[in-house]
N, CA and C of each residue as an Amber inpcrd file, in Angstrom:
protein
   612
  71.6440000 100.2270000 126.7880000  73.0150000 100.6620000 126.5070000
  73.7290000  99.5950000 125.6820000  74.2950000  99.9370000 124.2830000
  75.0090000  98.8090000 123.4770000  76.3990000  99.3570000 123.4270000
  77.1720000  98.3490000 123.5730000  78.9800000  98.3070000 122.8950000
  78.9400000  98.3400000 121.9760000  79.5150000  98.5030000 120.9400000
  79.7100000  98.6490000 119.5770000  81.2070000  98.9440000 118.9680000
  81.0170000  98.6100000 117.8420000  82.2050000  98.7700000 116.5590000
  81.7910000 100.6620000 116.5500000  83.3200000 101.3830000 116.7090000
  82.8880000 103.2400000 115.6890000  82.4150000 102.8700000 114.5030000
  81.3490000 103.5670000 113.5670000  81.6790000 103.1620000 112.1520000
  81.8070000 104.3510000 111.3620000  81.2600000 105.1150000 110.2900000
  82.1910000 106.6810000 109.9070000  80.4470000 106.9500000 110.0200000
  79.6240000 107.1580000 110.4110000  78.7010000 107.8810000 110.8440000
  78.3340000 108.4290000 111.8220000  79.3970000 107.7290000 112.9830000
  79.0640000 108.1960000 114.1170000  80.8690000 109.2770000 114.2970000
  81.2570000 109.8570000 113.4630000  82.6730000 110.3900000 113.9520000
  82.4320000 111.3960000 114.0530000  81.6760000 112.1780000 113.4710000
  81.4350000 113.5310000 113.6830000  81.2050000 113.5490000 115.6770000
  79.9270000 112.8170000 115.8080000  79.6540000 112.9080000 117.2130000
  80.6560000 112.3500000 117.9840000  81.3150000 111.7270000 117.5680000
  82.7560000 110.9730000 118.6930000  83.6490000 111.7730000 119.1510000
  83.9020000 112.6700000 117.5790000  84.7960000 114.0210000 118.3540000
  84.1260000 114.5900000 119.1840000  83.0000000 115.7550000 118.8690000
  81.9270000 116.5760000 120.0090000  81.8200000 115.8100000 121.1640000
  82.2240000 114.3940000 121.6010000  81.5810000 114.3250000 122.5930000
  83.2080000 114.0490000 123.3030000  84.4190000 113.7010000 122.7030000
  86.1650000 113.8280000 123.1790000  86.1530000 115.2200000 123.3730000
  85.7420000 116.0850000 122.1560000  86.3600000 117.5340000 122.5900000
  85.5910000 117.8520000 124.2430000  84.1540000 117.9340000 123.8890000
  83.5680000 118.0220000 125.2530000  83.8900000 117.2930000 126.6370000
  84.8310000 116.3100000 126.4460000  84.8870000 115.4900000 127.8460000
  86.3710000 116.0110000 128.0920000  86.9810000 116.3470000 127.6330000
  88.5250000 116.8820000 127.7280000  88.6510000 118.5550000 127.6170000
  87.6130000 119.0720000 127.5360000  87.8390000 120.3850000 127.4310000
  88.1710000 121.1050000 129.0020000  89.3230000 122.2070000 128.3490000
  89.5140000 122.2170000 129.8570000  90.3590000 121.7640000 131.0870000
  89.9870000 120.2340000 130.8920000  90.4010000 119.2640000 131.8160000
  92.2090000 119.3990000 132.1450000  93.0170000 118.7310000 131.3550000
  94.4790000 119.0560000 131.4320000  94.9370000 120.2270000 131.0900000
  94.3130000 120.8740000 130.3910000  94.8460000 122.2780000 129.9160000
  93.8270000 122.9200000 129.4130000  94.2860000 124.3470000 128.8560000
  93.3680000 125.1270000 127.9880000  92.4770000 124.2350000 127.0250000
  91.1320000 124.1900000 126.7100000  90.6880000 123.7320000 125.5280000
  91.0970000 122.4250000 125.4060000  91.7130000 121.7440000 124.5060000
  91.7150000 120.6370000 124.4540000  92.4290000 119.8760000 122.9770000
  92.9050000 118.6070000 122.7760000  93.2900000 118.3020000 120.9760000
  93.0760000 117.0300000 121.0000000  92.2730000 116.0750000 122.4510000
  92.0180000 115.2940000 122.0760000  91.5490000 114.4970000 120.9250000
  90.0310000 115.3310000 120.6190000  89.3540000 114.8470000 119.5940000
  90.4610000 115.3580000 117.9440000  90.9940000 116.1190000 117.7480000
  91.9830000 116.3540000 117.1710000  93.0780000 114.8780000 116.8760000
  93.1170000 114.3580000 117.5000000  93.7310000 112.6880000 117.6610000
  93.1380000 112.2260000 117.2050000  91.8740000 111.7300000 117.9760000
  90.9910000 111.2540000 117.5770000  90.6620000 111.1990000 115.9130000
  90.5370000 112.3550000 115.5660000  90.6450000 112.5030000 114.0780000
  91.2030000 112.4410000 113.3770000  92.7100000 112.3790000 113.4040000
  94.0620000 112.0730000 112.9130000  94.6400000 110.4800000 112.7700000
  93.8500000 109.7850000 113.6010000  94.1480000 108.4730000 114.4440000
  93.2120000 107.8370000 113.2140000  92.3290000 108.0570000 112.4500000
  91.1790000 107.2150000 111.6990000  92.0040000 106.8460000 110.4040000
  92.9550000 107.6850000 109.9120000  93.2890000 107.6140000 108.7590000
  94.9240000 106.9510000 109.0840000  95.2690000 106.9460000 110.1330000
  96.8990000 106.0310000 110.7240000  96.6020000 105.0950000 110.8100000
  97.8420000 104.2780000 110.1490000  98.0650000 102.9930000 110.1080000
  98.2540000 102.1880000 111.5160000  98.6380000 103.4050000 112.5060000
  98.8970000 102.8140000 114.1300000  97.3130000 102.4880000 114.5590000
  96.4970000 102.7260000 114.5830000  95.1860000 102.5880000 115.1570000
  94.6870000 101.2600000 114.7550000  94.0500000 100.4560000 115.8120000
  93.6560000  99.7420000 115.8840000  92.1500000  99.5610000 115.4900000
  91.4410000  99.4300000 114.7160000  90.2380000  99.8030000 114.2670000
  89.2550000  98.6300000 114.9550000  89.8290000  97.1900000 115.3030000
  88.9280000  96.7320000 115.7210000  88.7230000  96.4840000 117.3160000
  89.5550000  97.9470000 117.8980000  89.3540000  98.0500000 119.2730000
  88.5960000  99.1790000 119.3650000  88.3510000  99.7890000 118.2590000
  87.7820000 101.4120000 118.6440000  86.0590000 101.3370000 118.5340000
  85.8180000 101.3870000 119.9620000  84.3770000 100.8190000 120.4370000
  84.0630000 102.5520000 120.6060000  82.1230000 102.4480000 120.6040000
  81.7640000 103.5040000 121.4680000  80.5660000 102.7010000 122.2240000
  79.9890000 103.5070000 123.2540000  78.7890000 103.5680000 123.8290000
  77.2690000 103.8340000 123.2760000  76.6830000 103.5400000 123.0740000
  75.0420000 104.1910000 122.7160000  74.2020000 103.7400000 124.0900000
  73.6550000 104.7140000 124.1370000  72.4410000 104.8470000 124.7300000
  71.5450000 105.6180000 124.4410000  70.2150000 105.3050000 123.9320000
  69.0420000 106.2910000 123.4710000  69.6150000 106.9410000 122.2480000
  69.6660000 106.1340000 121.8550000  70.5860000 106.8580000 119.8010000
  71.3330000 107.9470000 120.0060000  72.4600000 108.1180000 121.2610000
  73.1400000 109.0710000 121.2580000  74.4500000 107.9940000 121.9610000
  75.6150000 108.5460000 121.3300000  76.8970000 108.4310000 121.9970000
  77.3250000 108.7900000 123.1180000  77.7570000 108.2810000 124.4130000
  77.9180000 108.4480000 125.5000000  79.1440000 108.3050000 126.0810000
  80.2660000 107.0540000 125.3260000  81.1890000 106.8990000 125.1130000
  82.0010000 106.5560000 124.3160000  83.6450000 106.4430000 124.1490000
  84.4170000 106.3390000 123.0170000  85.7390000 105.7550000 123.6220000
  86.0780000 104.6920000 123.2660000  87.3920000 104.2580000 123.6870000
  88.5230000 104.2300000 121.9740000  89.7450000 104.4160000 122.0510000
  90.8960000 104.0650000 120.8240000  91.6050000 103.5890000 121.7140000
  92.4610000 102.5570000 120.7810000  93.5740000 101.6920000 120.6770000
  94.6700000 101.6280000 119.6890000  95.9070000 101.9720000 119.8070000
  96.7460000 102.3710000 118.6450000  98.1790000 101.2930000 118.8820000
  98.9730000 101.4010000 118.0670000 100.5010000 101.1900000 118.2040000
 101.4060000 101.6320000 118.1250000 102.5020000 102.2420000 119.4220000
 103.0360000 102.8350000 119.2360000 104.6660000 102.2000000 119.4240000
 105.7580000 102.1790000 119.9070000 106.6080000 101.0330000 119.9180000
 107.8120000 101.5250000 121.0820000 108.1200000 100.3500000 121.5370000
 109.0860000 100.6780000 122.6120000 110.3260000 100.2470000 122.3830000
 111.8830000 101.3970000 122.2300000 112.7460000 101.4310000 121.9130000
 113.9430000 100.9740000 123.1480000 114.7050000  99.8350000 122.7570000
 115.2190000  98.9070000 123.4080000 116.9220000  99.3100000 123.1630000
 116.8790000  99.9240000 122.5640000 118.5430000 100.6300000 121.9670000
 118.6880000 100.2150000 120.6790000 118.8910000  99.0460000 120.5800000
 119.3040000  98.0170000 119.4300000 118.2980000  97.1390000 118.6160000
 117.1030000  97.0740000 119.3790000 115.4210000  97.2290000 118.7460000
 114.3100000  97.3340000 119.3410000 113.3740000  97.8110000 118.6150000
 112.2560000  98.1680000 118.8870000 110.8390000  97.2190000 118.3340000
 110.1950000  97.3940000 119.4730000 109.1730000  96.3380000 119.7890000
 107.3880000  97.4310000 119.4170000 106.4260000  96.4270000 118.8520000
 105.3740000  97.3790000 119.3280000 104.6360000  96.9920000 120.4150000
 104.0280000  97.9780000 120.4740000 103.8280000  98.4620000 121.9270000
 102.1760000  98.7510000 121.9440000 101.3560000  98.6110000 122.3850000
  99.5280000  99.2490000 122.1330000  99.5840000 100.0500000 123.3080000
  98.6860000 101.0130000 122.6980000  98.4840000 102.4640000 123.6470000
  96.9270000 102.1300000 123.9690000  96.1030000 102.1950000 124.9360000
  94.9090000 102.4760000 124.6930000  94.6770000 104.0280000 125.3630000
  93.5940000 104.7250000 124.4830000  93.3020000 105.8260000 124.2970000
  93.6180000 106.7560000 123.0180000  92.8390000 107.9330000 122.8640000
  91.8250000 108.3530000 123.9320000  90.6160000 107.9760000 124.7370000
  90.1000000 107.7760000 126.0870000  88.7030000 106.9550000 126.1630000
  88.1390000 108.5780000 126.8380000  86.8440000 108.2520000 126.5080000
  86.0880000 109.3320000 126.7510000  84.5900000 109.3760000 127.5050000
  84.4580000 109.6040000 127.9150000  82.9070000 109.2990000 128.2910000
  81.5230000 110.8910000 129.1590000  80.9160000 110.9080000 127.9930000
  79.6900000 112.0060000 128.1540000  79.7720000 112.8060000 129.3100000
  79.8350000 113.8160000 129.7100000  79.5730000 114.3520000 131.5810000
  78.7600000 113.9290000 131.9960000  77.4730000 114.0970000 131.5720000
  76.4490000 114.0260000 132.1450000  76.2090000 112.0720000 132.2730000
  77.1690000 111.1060000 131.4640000  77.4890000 109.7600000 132.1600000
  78.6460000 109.5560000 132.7590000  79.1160000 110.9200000 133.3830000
  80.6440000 109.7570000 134.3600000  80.2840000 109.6020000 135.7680000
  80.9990000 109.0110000 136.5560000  81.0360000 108.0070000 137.2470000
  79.6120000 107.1260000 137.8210000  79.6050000 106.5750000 136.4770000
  78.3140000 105.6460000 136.5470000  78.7110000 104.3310000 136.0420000
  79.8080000 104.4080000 135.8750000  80.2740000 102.9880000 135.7340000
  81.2660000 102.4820000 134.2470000  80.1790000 103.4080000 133.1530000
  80.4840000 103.2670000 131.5510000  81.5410000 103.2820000 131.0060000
  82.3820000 104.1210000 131.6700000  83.9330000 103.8240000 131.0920000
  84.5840000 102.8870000 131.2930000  84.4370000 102.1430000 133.1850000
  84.9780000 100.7890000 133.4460000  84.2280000  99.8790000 132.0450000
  82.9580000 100.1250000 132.0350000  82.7890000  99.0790000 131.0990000
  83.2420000  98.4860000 129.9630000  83.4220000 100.2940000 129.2960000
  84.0070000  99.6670000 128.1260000  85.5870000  99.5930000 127.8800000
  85.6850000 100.0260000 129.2700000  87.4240000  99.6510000 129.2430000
  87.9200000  98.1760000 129.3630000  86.9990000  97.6670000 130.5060000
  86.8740000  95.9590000 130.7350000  86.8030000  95.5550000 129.3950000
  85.5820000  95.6950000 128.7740000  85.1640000  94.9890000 127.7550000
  86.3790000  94.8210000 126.4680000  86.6780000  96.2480000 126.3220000
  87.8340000  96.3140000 125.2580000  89.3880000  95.8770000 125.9640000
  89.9270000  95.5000000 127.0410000  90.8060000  95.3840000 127.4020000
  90.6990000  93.0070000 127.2020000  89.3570000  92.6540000 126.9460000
  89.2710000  91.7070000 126.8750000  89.2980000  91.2360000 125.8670000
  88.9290000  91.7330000 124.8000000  89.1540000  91.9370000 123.3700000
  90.5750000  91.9590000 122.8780000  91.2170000  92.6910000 123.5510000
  92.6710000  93.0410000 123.3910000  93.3010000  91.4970000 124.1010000
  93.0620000  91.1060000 124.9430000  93.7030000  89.7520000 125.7870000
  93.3280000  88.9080000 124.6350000  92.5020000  88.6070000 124.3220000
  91.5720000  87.7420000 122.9400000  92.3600000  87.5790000 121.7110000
  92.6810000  88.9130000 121.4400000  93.4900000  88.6150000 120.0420000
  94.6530000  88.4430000 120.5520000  95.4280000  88.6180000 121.1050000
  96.9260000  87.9600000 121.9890000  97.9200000  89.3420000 121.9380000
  96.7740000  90.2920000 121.6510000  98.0950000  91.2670000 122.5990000
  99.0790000  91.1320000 123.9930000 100.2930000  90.9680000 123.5400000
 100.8420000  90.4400000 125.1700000 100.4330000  91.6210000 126.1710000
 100.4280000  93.2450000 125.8310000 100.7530000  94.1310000 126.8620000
  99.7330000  95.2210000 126.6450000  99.0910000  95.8230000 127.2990000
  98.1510000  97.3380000 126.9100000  98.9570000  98.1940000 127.9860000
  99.3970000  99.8240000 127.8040000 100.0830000 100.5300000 127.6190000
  98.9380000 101.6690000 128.1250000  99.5080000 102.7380000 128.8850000
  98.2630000 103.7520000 129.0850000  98.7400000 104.7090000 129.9760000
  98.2090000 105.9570000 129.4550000  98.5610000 107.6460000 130.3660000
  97.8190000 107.9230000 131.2520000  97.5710000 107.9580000 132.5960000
  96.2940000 108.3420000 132.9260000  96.4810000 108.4180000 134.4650000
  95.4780000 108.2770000 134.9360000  95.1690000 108.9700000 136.5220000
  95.1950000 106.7760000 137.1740000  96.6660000 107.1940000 138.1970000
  96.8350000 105.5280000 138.5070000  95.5240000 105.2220000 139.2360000
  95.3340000 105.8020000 140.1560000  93.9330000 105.3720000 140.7890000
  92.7300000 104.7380000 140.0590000  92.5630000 105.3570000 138.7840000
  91.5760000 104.8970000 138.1550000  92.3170000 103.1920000 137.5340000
  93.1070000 103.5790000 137.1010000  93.5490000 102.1640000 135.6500000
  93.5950000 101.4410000 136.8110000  94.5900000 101.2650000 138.2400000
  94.8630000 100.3400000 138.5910000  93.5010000  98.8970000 139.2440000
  92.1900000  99.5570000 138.8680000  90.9680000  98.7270000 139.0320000
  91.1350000  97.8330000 138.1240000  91.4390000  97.8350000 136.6690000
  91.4900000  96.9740000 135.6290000  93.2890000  95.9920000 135.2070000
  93.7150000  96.5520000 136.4590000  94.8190000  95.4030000 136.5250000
  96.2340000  96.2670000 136.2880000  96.3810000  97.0650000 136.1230000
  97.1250000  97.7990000 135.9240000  98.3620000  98.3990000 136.4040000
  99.8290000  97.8960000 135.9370000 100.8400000  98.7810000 137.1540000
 101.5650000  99.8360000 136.7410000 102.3730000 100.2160000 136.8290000
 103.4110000 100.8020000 136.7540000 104.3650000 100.4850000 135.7340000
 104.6650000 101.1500000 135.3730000 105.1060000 100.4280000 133.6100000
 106.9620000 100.6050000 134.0800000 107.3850000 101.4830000 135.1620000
 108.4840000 101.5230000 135.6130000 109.0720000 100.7170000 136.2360000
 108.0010000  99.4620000 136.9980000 108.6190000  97.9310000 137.0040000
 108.8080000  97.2140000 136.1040000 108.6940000  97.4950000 135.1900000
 109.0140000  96.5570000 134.2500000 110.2450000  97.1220000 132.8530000
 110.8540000  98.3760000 133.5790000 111.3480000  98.9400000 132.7000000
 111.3630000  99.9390000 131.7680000 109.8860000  99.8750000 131.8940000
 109.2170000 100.7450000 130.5300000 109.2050000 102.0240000 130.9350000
 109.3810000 103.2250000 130.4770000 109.5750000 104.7040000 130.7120000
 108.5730000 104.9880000 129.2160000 107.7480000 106.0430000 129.7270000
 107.6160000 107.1920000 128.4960000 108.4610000 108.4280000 127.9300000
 108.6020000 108.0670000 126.7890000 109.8790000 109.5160000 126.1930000
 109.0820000 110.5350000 127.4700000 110.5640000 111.1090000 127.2420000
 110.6790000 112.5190000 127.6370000 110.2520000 112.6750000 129.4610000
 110.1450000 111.5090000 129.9870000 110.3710000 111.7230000 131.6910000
 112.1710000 110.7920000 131.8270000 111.5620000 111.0550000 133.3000000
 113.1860000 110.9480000 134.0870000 113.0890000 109.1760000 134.3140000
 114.1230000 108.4310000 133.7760000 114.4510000 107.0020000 134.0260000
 114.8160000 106.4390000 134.8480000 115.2060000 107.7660000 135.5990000
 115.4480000 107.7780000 137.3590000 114.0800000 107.5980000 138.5900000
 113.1840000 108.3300000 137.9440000 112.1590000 108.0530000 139.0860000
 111.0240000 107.4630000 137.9330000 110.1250000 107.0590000 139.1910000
 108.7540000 106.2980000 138.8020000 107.6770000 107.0430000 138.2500000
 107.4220000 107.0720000 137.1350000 106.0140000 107.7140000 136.9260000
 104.9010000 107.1020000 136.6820000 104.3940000 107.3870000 137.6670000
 103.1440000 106.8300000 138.0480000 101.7130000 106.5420000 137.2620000
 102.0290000 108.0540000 136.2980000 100.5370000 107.8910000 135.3730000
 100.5910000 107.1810000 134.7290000 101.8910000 106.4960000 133.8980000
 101.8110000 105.5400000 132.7620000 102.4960000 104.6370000 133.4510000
 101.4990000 103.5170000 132.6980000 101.0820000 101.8060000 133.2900000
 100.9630000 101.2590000 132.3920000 101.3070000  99.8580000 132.7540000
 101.1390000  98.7430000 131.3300000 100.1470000  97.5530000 132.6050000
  99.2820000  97.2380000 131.7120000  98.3250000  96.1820000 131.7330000
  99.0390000  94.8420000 131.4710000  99.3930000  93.6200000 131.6360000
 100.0050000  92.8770000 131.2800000  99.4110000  91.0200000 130.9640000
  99.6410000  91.0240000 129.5870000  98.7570000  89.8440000 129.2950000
  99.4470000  88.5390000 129.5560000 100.9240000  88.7530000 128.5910000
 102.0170000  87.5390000 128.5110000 104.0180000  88.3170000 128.6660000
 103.5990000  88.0180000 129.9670000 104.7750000  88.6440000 130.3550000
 106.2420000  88.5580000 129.5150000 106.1550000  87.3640000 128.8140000
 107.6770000  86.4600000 128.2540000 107.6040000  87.6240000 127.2240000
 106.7720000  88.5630000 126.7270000 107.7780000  89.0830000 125.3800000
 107.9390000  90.8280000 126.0710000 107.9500000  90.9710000 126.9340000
 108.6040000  92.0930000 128.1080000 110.4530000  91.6480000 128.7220000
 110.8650000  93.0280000 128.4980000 112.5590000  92.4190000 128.7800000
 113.4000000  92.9640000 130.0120000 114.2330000  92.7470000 130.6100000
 114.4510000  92.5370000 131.8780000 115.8940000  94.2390000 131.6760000
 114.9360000  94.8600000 131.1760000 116.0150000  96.4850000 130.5410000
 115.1490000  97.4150000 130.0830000 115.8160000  98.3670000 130.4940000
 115.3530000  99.6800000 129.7070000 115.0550000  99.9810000 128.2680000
 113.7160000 100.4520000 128.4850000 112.5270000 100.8360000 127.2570000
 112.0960000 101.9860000 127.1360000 112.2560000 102.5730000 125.8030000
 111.6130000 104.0020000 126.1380000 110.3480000 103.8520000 124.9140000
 109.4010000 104.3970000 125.4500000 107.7780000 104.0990000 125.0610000
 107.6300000 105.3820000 124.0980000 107.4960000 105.1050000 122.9310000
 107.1230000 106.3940000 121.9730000 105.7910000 106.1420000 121.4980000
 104.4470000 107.2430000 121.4230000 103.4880000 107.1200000 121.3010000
 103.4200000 106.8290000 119.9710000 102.4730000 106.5780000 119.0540000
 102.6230000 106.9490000 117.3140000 102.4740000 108.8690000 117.1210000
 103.0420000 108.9090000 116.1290000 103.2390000 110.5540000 115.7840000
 102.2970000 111.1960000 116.0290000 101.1620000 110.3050000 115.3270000
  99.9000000 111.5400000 115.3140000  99.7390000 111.7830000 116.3880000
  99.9930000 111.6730000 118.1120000  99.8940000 112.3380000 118.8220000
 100.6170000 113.4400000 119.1210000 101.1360000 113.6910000 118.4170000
 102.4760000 115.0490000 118.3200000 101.2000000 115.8220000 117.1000000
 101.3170000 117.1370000 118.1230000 100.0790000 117.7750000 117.3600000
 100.3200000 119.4840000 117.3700000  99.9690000 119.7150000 116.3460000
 100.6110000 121.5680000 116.3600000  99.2960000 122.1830000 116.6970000
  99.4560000 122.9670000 117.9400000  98.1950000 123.7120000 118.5230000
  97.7440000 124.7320000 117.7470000  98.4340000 125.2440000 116.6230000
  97.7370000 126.2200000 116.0660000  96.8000000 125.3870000 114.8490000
  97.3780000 124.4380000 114.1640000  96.5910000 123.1800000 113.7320000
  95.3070000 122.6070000 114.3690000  95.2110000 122.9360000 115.5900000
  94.2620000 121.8640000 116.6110000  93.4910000 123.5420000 116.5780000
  93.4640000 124.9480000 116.4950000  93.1640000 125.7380000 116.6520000
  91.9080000 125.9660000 115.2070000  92.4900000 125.6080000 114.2690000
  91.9480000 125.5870000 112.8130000  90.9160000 124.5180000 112.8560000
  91.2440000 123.2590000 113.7590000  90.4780000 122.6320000 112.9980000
  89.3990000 122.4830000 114.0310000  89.4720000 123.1820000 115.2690000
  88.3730000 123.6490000 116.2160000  87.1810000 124.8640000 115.8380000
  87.6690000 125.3570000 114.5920000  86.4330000 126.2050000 114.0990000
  85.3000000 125.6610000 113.2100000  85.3480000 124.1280000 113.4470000
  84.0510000 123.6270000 112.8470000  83.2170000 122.5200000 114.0360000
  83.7620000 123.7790000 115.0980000  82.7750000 123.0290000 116.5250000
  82.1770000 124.6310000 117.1500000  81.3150000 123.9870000 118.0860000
  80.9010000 125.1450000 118.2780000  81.7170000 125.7410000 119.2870000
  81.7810000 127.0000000 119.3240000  83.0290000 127.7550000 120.4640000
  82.8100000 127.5310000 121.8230000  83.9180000 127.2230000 121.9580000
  83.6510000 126.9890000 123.4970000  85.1950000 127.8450000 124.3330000
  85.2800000 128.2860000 125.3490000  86.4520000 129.1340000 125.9180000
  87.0450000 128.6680000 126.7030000  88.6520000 128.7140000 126.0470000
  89.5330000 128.0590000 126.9990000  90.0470000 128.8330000 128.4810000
  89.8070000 128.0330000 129.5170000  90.1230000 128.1210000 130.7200000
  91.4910000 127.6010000 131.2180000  92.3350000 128.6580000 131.8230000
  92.9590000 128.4530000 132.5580000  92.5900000 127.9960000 134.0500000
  92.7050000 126.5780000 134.7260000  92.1420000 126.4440000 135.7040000
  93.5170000 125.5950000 136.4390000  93.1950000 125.9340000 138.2850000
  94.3820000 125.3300000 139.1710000  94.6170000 124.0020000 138.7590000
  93.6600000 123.1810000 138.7140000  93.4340000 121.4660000 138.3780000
  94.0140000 121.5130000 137.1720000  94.3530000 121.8090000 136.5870000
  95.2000000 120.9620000 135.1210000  96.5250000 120.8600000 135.4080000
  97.2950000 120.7550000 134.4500000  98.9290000 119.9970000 134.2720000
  99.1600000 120.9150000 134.5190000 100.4620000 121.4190000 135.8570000
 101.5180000 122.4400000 135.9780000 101.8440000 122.9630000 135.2560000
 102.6580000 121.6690000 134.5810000 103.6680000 121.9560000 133.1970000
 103.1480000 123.2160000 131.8710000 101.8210000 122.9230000 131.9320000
 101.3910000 123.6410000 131.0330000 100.9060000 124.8970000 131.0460000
């Protein structure tokens, strides 16, 4: 099993294997890999965090790292998102995603990112150090500043450039995505059918 740099030969399979690990999952179908693909050509993406997995000359996993910036009233700071991370079905919970989340979250400490930033299921992140991004102020647009939300967490490298006030966390654009867009550009995968299932987002 090797870590690695993405490089543009392996993108075709990076999406197929995001669309496939997210399909479904939060909602109908999926626009991860749709990001994913949008994210290569943005200036927010971090290119020398965007690792995948190999094993047996096939891709197994995929981590991104982007910048998105957190709005302070009077200014705004950037901010690193990590994700989308992804990892094969037939490799999850075998360890591979901690790995290359460790691995790339060390990378990220390395070059002196003060803070890593992240959406996700707390149980999982909080293994790799992870809190609550609502102690420290930080809110994601569009929830309540009143209560705690739990899924998004900041990782924290160098606390001194974090501020003792309210932040509201805006992703970069390209995650703002038009589903009939993400619909078009899903007809050069093979079909797969979206499910309505109990386990995904309410909201949606």
């Amino acid at each position: 099993m090797e870590i690695r740099l993405e490089n543009e030969n392996d993108y075709l399979e990076v999406e197929e294997l995001v669309r496939d690990s997210f399909w479904n999952v939060y909602r109908p179908g999926a626009f991860e890999h749709y990001i994913v693909h949008h994210l290569r050509d943005d200036e927010s993406l971090i290119r020398s965090l965007a690792y995948v997995v190999e094993k047996d000359n096939k891709i197994i996993a995929h981590i991104n790292y982007s910048t998105g910036f957190i709005d302070y009233g009077e200014e705004e700071i950037d901010a690193v998102v990590l994700g989308p991370v992804s990892v094969d079905k037939n490799h999850q919970n075998q360890g591979v995603g901690s790995k290359l989340i460790s691995f790339t979250l060390s990378l990220a400490e390395n070059k002196k990112i003060p803070f890593v930033l992240v959406i996700g299921d707390e149980n999982y992140y909080h293994r790799f150090g992870f809190e609550s991004a609502s102690d420290y102020g930080i809110f994601l647009e569009g929830t309540d500043t009143d209560d705690e939300c739990p899924f998004f967490m900041v990782k924290i490298f160098d606390e001194s450039v974090l501020r003792n006030e309210l932040g509201i966390f805006h992703n970069p654009k390209v995650f703002d995505v038009d589903e009939k867009k993400v619909d078009e550009f899903d007809r050069k995968f093979e079909f797969k059918e979206k499910l309505v299932l109990d386990t995904q987002l309410k909201e949606l």
